[in-house]
XYZ file of C-alpha atoms in Angstrom:
544
model
C 10.660 27.978 26.233
C 10.471 29.184 29.796
C 10.405 26.526 32.485
C 7.604 27.039 35.025
C 8.757 28.370 38.355
C 7.627 27.273 41.819
C 6.826 23.726 40.819
C 5.947 21.725 43.946
C 6.818 18.041 44.072
C 6.595 15.670 47.008
C 10.308 15.600 47.713
C 12.113 17.729 50.265
C 9.879 20.078 52.213
C 7.060 21.057 49.867
C 3.853 19.372 48.690
C 2.635 18.889 45.131
C 1.080 21.888 43.445
C -1.199 20.298 40.858
C -1.517 23.148 38.396
C 2.156 23.936 38.126
C 2.937 20.246 37.838
C 0.698 20.043 34.770
C 2.309 23.168 33.281
C 5.763 21.840 33.953
C 4.961 18.484 32.408
C 3.782 20.297 29.284
C 7.022 22.283 29.180
C 9.050 19.139 29.623
C 7.140 17.463 26.816
C 7.917 20.474 24.632
C 11.602 19.712 24.779
C 13.028 21.125 27.997
C 14.620 17.879 29.058
C 17.932 16.191 29.585
C 21.303 13.165 28.227
C 23.844 11.360 30.300
C 26.953 13.374 31.010
C 29.635 13.824 33.592
C 27.973 15.545 36.536
C 29.596 18.434 38.300
C 28.131 20.669 40.964
C 27.943 24.344 40.081
C 29.674 26.935 42.201
C 27.707 29.141 44.542
C 26.698 32.378 42.756
C 27.446 34.481 45.815
C 31.137 33.639 45.626
C 34.005 35.187 43.707
C 33.664 36.691 40.264
C 31.613 39.173 38.298
C 29.174 38.807 35.456
C 31.872 38.780 32.780
C 34.787 36.693 34.084
C 34.447 32.936 34.263
C 36.431 29.739 34.016
C 35.814 26.283 32.589
C 37.327 23.267 34.352
C 37.947 19.885 32.726
C 38.502 16.423 34.172
C 42.290 16.816 34.016
C 41.998 19.934 36.159
C 42.782 22.362 33.340
C 41.323 25.782 34.138
C 40.345 27.856 31.087
C 39.756 31.491 32.039
C 37.808 33.965 29.897
C 37.026 37.672 29.619
C 39.942 38.612 31.883
C 39.266 35.989 34.544
C 42.203 35.418 36.873
C 44.129 32.199 36.297
C 45.831 30.958 39.469
C 47.053 27.561 38.295
C 45.593 24.100 37.777
C 46.437 20.400 37.809
C 47.158 20.156 34.086
C 50.148 17.834 33.851
C 49.706 16.451 37.366
C 49.226 12.691 37.688
C 45.810 12.569 39.343
C 44.616 9.508 41.253
C 41.061 10.327 40.177
C 39.576 12.834 37.715
C 38.481 16.320 38.684
C 34.674 16.500 38.976
C 33.936 19.954 40.372
C 35.237 23.340 41.445
C 34.332 26.382 43.510
C 35.719 29.944 43.485
C 37.185 31.633 46.551
C 35.517 35.037 47.123
C 38.929 36.622 47.737
C 40.504 35.155 44.617
C 41.540 31.699 43.524
C 39.549 28.492 43.533
C 39.336 24.911 44.682
C 39.222 21.840 42.451
C 37.839 18.547 43.763
C 38.493 15.047 42.429
C 36.078 12.128 42.538
C 37.931 10.694 45.537
C 37.482 13.970 47.411
C 41.043 15.136 46.895
C 41.188 18.941 47.109
C 43.526 21.157 45.111
C 43.865 24.814 46.097
C 44.968 27.762 43.970
C 45.412 31.469 44.646
C 43.910 32.588 47.950
C 41.889 29.390 48.369
C 42.985 27.602 51.531
C 43.109 23.875 52.185
C 40.673 22.896 54.941
C 40.699 19.138 54.493
C 39.735 16.400 52.055
C 38.640 12.798 51.750
C 41.507 11.885 49.447
C 42.824 9.292 51.908
C 39.400 8.003 53.022
C 37.500 5.117 51.457
C 34.230 6.483 50.104
C 31.085 4.491 49.516
C 30.345 6.584 46.440
C 32.411 9.092 44.432
C 32.344 12.836 44.984
C 30.347 14.639 42.286
C 30.552 18.319 43.267
C 31.344 20.951 45.872
C 30.361 24.402 47.150
C 32.255 26.957 49.239
C 31.088 29.000 52.209
C 30.502 32.724 51.552
C 33.682 33.820 53.357
C 35.849 31.158 51.744
C 36.644 29.675 55.131
C 35.348 26.247 54.258
C 33.604 24.040 51.761
C 31.304 21.079 51.343
C 31.739 18.097 49.080
C 28.847 15.901 48.039
C 28.975 12.266 46.929
C 26.613 10.610 44.472
C 24.700 9.027 47.369
C 24.194 12.475 48.908
C 26.823 12.007 51.569
C 28.082 15.418 52.729
C 31.642 16.119 53.846
C 32.185 19.520 55.475
C 35.511 21.235 56.138
C 36.688 24.523 57.639
C 33.775 26.726 58.738
C 31.323 24.765 56.572
C 28.737 23.230 58.883
C 27.031 19.894 58.420
C 23.242 20.317 58.132
C 22.286 16.863 56.915
C 22.660 14.501 53.985
C 20.992 11.684 52.090
C 23.872 9.320 52.674
C 21.676 6.897 54.596
C 18.569 7.318 52.387
C 17.702 5.164 49.401
C 17.646 7.442 46.377
C 15.775 6.850 43.160
C 18.580 8.546 41.258
C 22.101 9.641 42.213
C 22.990 13.126 43.397
C 24.718 15.130 40.673
C 25.376 18.535 42.266
C 24.802 20.994 45.079
C 24.499 24.711 45.830
C 24.782 26.633 49.084
C 22.564 29.360 50.526
C 23.927 32.932 50.547
C 24.640 32.919 54.301
C 26.267 29.504 54.203
C 23.786 28.098 56.724
C 22.297 25.557 54.353
C 22.508 23.835 51.016
C 20.531 22.042 48.350
C 21.358 18.723 46.706
C 19.953 17.789 43.311
C 19.552 14.307 41.878
C 19.669 13.351 38.207
C 15.867 13.109 38.127
C 15.654 16.692 39.408
C 14.760 15.690 42.940
C 15.738 18.451 45.389
C 16.867 17.866 48.965
C 17.162 20.950 51.166
C 19.084 21.235 54.442
C 19.735 23.964 57.004
C 18.087 27.235 55.997
C 17.780 26.141 52.360
C 14.113 26.295 51.341
C 12.387 23.893 48.977
C 10.895 25.686 45.958
C 10.118 22.758 43.700
C 11.663 19.911 41.746
C 11.157 17.526 38.854
C 11.515 14.456 41.040
C 7.986 13.175 40.338
C 8.067 13.895 36.589
C 9.407 11.528 33.948
C 12.301 13.216 32.176
C 13.711 12.192 28.829
C 17.179 13.239 29.914
C 18.812 13.650 33.330
C 19.579 16.766 35.326
C 23.336 17.418 35.518
C 23.700 20.436 37.834
C 22.147 23.371 39.655
C 22.806 26.907 40.867
C 21.019 29.112 43.412
C 19.994 32.765 43.221
C 21.982 35.410 45.088
C 19.366 35.841 47.849
C 18.636 32.140 48.190
C 15.029 32.568 47.118
C 15.243 30.149 44.236
C 17.397 27.939 42.086
C 17.913 26.643 38.573
C 18.487 23.097 37.404
C 20.052 22.306 34.047
C 19.645 19.234 31.872
C 22.258 17.696 29.638
C 20.506 19.168 26.588
C 20.685 22.615 28.222
C 17.042 22.712 29.254
C 16.643 25.079 32.228
C 14.144 24.532 35.055
C 13.618 27.612 37.228
C 12.065 27.592 40.709
C 11.292 30.174 43.375
C 12.527 33.631 42.368
C 15.017 32.250 39.848
C 14.239 33.969 36.520
C 14.299 32.053 33.263
C 16.758 33.733 30.860
C 16.838 31.104 28.140
C 18.105 27.626 27.413
C 19.435 25.331 24.707
C 16.652 22.814 25.251
C 15.534 23.050 21.634
C 19.021 23.367 20.126
C 21.087 20.539 18.633
C 24.287 20.487 20.700
C 27.663 19.089 19.682
C 28.035 17.579 23.145
C 25.900 17.379 26.287
C 25.784 20.097 28.906
C 27.621 19.089 32.091
C 27.155 22.026 34.446
C 26.048 25.590 35.071
C 26.852 28.599 37.225
C 24.859 31.725 38.020
C 26.314 35.211 37.713
C 27.036 36.776 41.110
C 24.133 39.216 40.794
C 21.741 36.452 39.743
C 20.921 38.214 36.484
C 22.074 35.390 34.249
C 23.861 32.084 34.005
C 26.464 30.174 32.078
C 26.175 26.592 30.862
C 29.112 24.515 29.692
C 29.168 21.492 27.401
C 31.393 18.466 27.702
C 33.430 19.895 24.794
C 33.992 23.144 26.782
C 31.488 25.034 24.637
C 29.957 27.872 26.691
C 26.394 29.183 26.428
C 25.429 32.442 28.137
C 22.049 33.846 29.121
C 20.892 37.014 30.863
C 23.795 39.197 31.938
C 26.362 36.392 31.802
C 29.306 37.598 29.751
C 30.756 35.664 26.843
C 34.366 35.852 25.770
C 34.981 36.411 22.055
C 37.586 33.666 22.334
C 36.098 30.257 21.685
C 36.087 27.817 24.568
C 35.796 24.816 22.290
C 38.573 23.209 20.341
C 37.464 23.090 16.688
C 39.931 20.226 16.184
C 38.273 18.161 18.880
C 37.734 14.616 17.582
C 36.312 13.665 15.159
C 37.380 16.843 13.327
C 41.026 16.414 14.270
C 42.916 14.738 11.408
C 42.693 10.964 11.755
C 45.612 9.194 13.358
C 46.922 12.182 15.284
C 44.174 13.003 17.773
C 44.692 12.539 21.474
C 41.763 12.556 23.907
C 40.864 16.046 25.032
C 39.702 15.948 28.667
C 35.957 16.604 28.945
C 34.769 19.729 30.730
C 33.086 19.073 34.080
C 31.979 22.478 35.365
C 32.015 26.251 34.955
C 32.416 28.916 37.636
C 32.661 32.692 38.041
C 36.135 33.939 38.939
C 37.603 37.295 39.877
C 39.351 39.354 37.194
C 43.112 39.061 37.171
C 46.174 37.925 35.262
C 45.216 35.242 32.791
C 48.273 33.116 33.485
C 50.621 32.493 36.358
C 53.975 30.804 36.873
C 53.445 27.906 39.220
C 55.633 24.843 39.094
C 57.243 23.887 35.803
C 57.524 26.138 32.774
C 54.736 25.515 30.250
C 55.768 25.107 26.615
C 53.365 24.467 23.734
C 54.086 23.313 20.189
C 51.811 24.660 17.443
C 51.772 24.367 13.672
C 51.650 21.427 11.271
C 52.963 17.842 11.304
C 56.587 19.007 11.491
C 55.702 20.737 14.742
C 53.697 17.720 15.877
C 56.674 15.392 15.544
C 59.032 17.964 17.045
C 56.732 18.109 20.060
C 56.380 14.337 20.323
C 60.091 13.663 20.001
C 61.014 16.514 22.348
C 58.637 15.055 24.918
C 60.587 11.812 24.642
C 63.741 13.609 25.795
C 62.110 14.309 29.189
C 62.401 18.096 28.799
C 62.687 20.361 31.859
C 59.235 21.855 31.219
C 55.598 20.813 30.871
C 54.902 20.256 27.164
C 51.568 20.556 25.360
C 51.497 19.357 21.762
C 48.835 21.501 20.093
C 50.063 21.010 16.522
C 47.539 20.018 13.854
C 49.018 17.548 11.317
C 47.775 18.146 7.803
C 46.985 21.775 8.544
C 48.780 25.037 7.991
C 47.781 28.680 8.211
C 46.066 28.671 4.811
C 42.416 28.517 5.907
C 41.945 25.105 4.332
C 42.261 26.217 0.698
C 42.577 23.565 -2.012
C 46.122 22.847 -3.142
C 48.153 21.074 -5.778
C 51.004 19.441 -3.862
C 54.386 19.658 -5.532
C 54.859 15.990 -4.712
C 51.912 15.194 -7.034
C 50.951 18.311 -9.023
C 48.343 16.433 -11.077
C 46.202 15.912 -7.971
C 44.071 18.207 -5.845
C 44.429 17.934 -2.084
C 41.605 18.952 0.229
C 42.510 19.829 3.797
C 40.522 18.341 6.671
C 37.647 20.768 7.274
C 38.966 21.765 10.679
C 42.147 23.200 9.122
C 40.243 26.372 8.277
C 39.728 26.861 12.033
C 43.404 27.175 12.929
C 42.928 30.543 14.667
C 40.241 29.161 16.971
C 42.382 26.113 17.693
C 45.339 28.262 18.704
C 43.141 30.424 20.928
C 41.674 27.330 22.553
C 45.167 26.036 23.333
C 46.173 29.364 24.903
C 42.999 29.510 26.988
C 43.370 25.919 28.164
C 47.124 25.583 28.671
C 48.296 29.152 29.373
C 51.739 28.519 27.841
C 54.733 30.502 28.984
C 56.330 29.825 25.599
C 54.863 28.551 22.310
C 56.983 27.130 19.495
C 55.289 27.713 16.128
C 56.642 25.593 13.266
C 54.936 25.818 9.879
C 55.931 26.402 6.256
C 55.262 23.209 4.350
C 51.591 23.747 3.583
C 52.124 27.462 3.024
C 54.737 26.657 0.360
C 52.428 24.482 -1.743
C 50.498 25.637 -4.814
C 47.273 26.952 -3.219
C 43.947 28.119 -4.592
C 43.889 31.828 -3.804
C 41.598 34.476 -5.347
C 40.340 31.995 -7.921
C 43.667 30.648 -9.145
C 46.466 28.421 -7.892
C 49.390 30.474 -6.602
C 52.592 30.032 -4.665
C 54.393 32.402 -2.323
C 56.104 33.811 -5.411
C 52.860 35.749 -5.876
C 53.081 38.946 -3.784
C 49.370 38.847 -2.968
C 49.465 35.303 -1.659
C 52.689 35.980 0.244
C 51.086 39.005 1.924
C 48.100 36.844 2.851
C 50.311 34.211 4.491
C 52.277 36.896 6.324
C 49.019 38.350 7.652
C 47.950 34.907 8.908
C 51.322 34.328 10.520
C 51.100 37.699 12.262
C 47.618 36.781 13.510
C 48.872 33.427 14.802
C 51.710 35.084 16.707
C 49.338 37.593 18.301
C 46.963 34.807 19.392
C 49.816 32.840 20.925
C 50.853 35.954 22.845
C 47.283 36.850 23.833
C 47.787 36.116 27.516
C 51.395 37.188 27.657
C 53.370 34.124 26.599
C 56.538 34.376 24.554
C 56.535 33.018 20.988
C 59.357 31.156 19.260
C 58.810 31.292 15.497
C 60.659 28.663 13.479
C 61.889 28.852 9.925
C 61.132 25.963 7.584
C 63.719 23.467 6.408
C 63.987 22.522 2.745
C 62.006 19.557 1.433
C 62.795 16.784 -1.035
C 59.319 16.120 -2.420
C 59.366 18.626 -5.258
C 58.651 21.729 -3.176
C 60.819 24.468 -4.753
C 63.685 25.811 -2.678
C 62.806 29.325 -3.818
C 59.301 29.084 -2.330
C 60.619 27.863 1.032
C 63.073 30.762 0.975
C 60.186 33.218 0.547
C 58.349 31.677 3.505
C 61.463 32.061 5.638
C 61.776 35.696 4.598
C 58.217 36.155 5.881
C 59.183 34.499 9.168
C 62.122 36.872 9.609
C 59.875 39.829 8.860
C 57.273 38.778 11.456
C 59.960 38.248 14.093
C 61.365 41.716 13.457
C 57.891 43.261 13.835
C 57.352 41.889 17.349
C 60.842 41.185 18.646
C 59.818 42.073 22.218
C 58.035 38.730 22.532
C 58.884 36.794 19.329
C 62.206 34.989 18.944
C 63.575 33.237 15.861
C 64.334 29.503 15.859
C 66.338 28.990 12.662
C 65.538 25.394 11.756
C 66.542 26.130 8.153
C 70.132 26.918 9.119
C 70.377 23.837 11.347
C 69.025 21.385 8.757
C 69.639 23.114 5.424
C 72.494 25.467 6.181
C 74.283 24.696 2.944
C 71.235 25.773 0.946
C 70.338 22.276 -0.283
C 68.241 19.445 1.084
C 70.426 16.947 2.934
C 68.962 14.033 4.892
C 72.224 13.629 6.834
C 73.273 16.527 9.060
C 76.457 16.292 11.148
C 76.316 12.536 10.803
C 72.710 12.349 12.002
C 69.951 10.917 9.800
C 67.693 13.946 10.270
C 64.969 13.450 7.626
C 62.503 10.681 6.871
C 62.129 8.899 3.532
C 59.238 11.136 2.459
C 61.617 14.094 2.211
C 59.416 16.195 4.443
C 59.394 15.108 8.057
C 62.034 14.885 10.761
C 63.392 11.800 12.447
C 63.504 11.274 16.186
C 67.296 11.548 16.083
C 67.089 14.721 14.029
C 64.843 16.356 16.613
C 66.483 15.085 19.782
C 70.090 15.579 18.693
C 69.931 18.586 16.366
C 66.888 20.677 17.272
C 66.024 20.117 20.940
C 69.338 21.358 22.457
C 69.306 24.796 20.746
C 65.539 25.064 21.165
C 65.789 24.433 24.914
C 68.403 27.156 25.155
C 66.020 29.603 23.463
C 63.137 28.500 25.696
C 65.213 29.125 28.790
C 66.148 32.570 27.546
C 62.628 33.745 26.713
C 60.604 32.110 29.496
C 59.286 33.933 32.576
C 61.484 37.055 32.265
C 59.766 37.875 28.942
C 56.307 36.729 29.974
C 54.684 39.309 32.275
C 51.728 37.147 33.283
C 49.294 39.885 32.285
C 46.833 39.725 29.441
């Protein structure tokens, strides 16, 4: 349902317009309303970017770029004093991230003009906006206090005014000579040359407003609720909303396309919704293994998204600071990643492995350890391709280590019957999935290290593991320009039989499947680090 435009409410500079108030109330009652979420101010639509390239920012400062958007770095892996709450693009490339204490982080062409990181604030920062030339920026606190830096001028604030509800975001005018602040009840406060076109401040809302964006000519603005309901004022067109849609997580922010012909909304789970001429990347922005879908006992909190912004096209990854290495695959990879992290490796490590999952699309299986039973994968295992793409988009790894093989070697339901890799059809299917996984992991230029599988002592036939490893060798040979072999089989099972003790090291756990901490740290990590060093930045071009 379209939200009525030009609603006048007695807040800011305009008086109540009775008729539109009634219409708006009816629209609100019809379901265009809002739920509590992390608030983040939307970036100014007259800043960097085009209608196709955008980026999602989470509270850890991860920057996920889409549709060819330029990635200039982020604070992923940095120990932040406070979480990231907002961002703004630089019109010449790059972007700023702002933390709740007003700490500013600059990337690409974005320049540092000052911050409040060392100042005691009465209330936390909730958003920011940049000036049109990128020579400055404003930050806004939840009490409406404004902090201006660079060529951003101070035009007023609500810092000394009692507010009914906290400020949740801001937007600047196209000429940078004014700005709007929006409160969680939809109250609008306009300063400088920013005009008041209406608000929801006098209307009871079921859910709060979480952000806003202004049109390219400054003649209007949108407000978004946490259920994705859109409220359009002035000359801001209504292009659609999710107000009547059941969402997996609340909306936390929005951004307008630079030409004002559409807008993006982003959910707390990084899910992106596009309307008008806002482009949407075919790559999912949401992790399908986000809790509670992630197998129980292995999930780690995924930082919530806080905002979305347009960005200029460019390389989708960049080498800044430490090398980025991701681990992907099943529980063997998960433990390899965890234990490698414990060795304090000389790179930033992201453990994106999914225990209990392989590359089998979640098909039923009869495990060799208990062939009289049927094992059902967690439902999210069928979404392995989306999970891998999400990791690439979020982490931008320079190198990804892919370790699988156990689940692929089991007796799986395929084409109506249970089959192993000894069946040529099933083997071809697994090889196709492995090829797809490698291409996803290389989708923004990163190198891939593909590991062979060790033997197992739970009944899994040696001959089936051998077939999987033949597939691994074949995939490596197909794409040897960016795929390198990590021969775990030779390291742990070089004599062709399962042996829990390798070179005097107790390498395998009692279940006959997994690896011990000593096995990883002493036997696998040293040769793996050598491979990582050899295939890092020189192989990775930084171009998607």
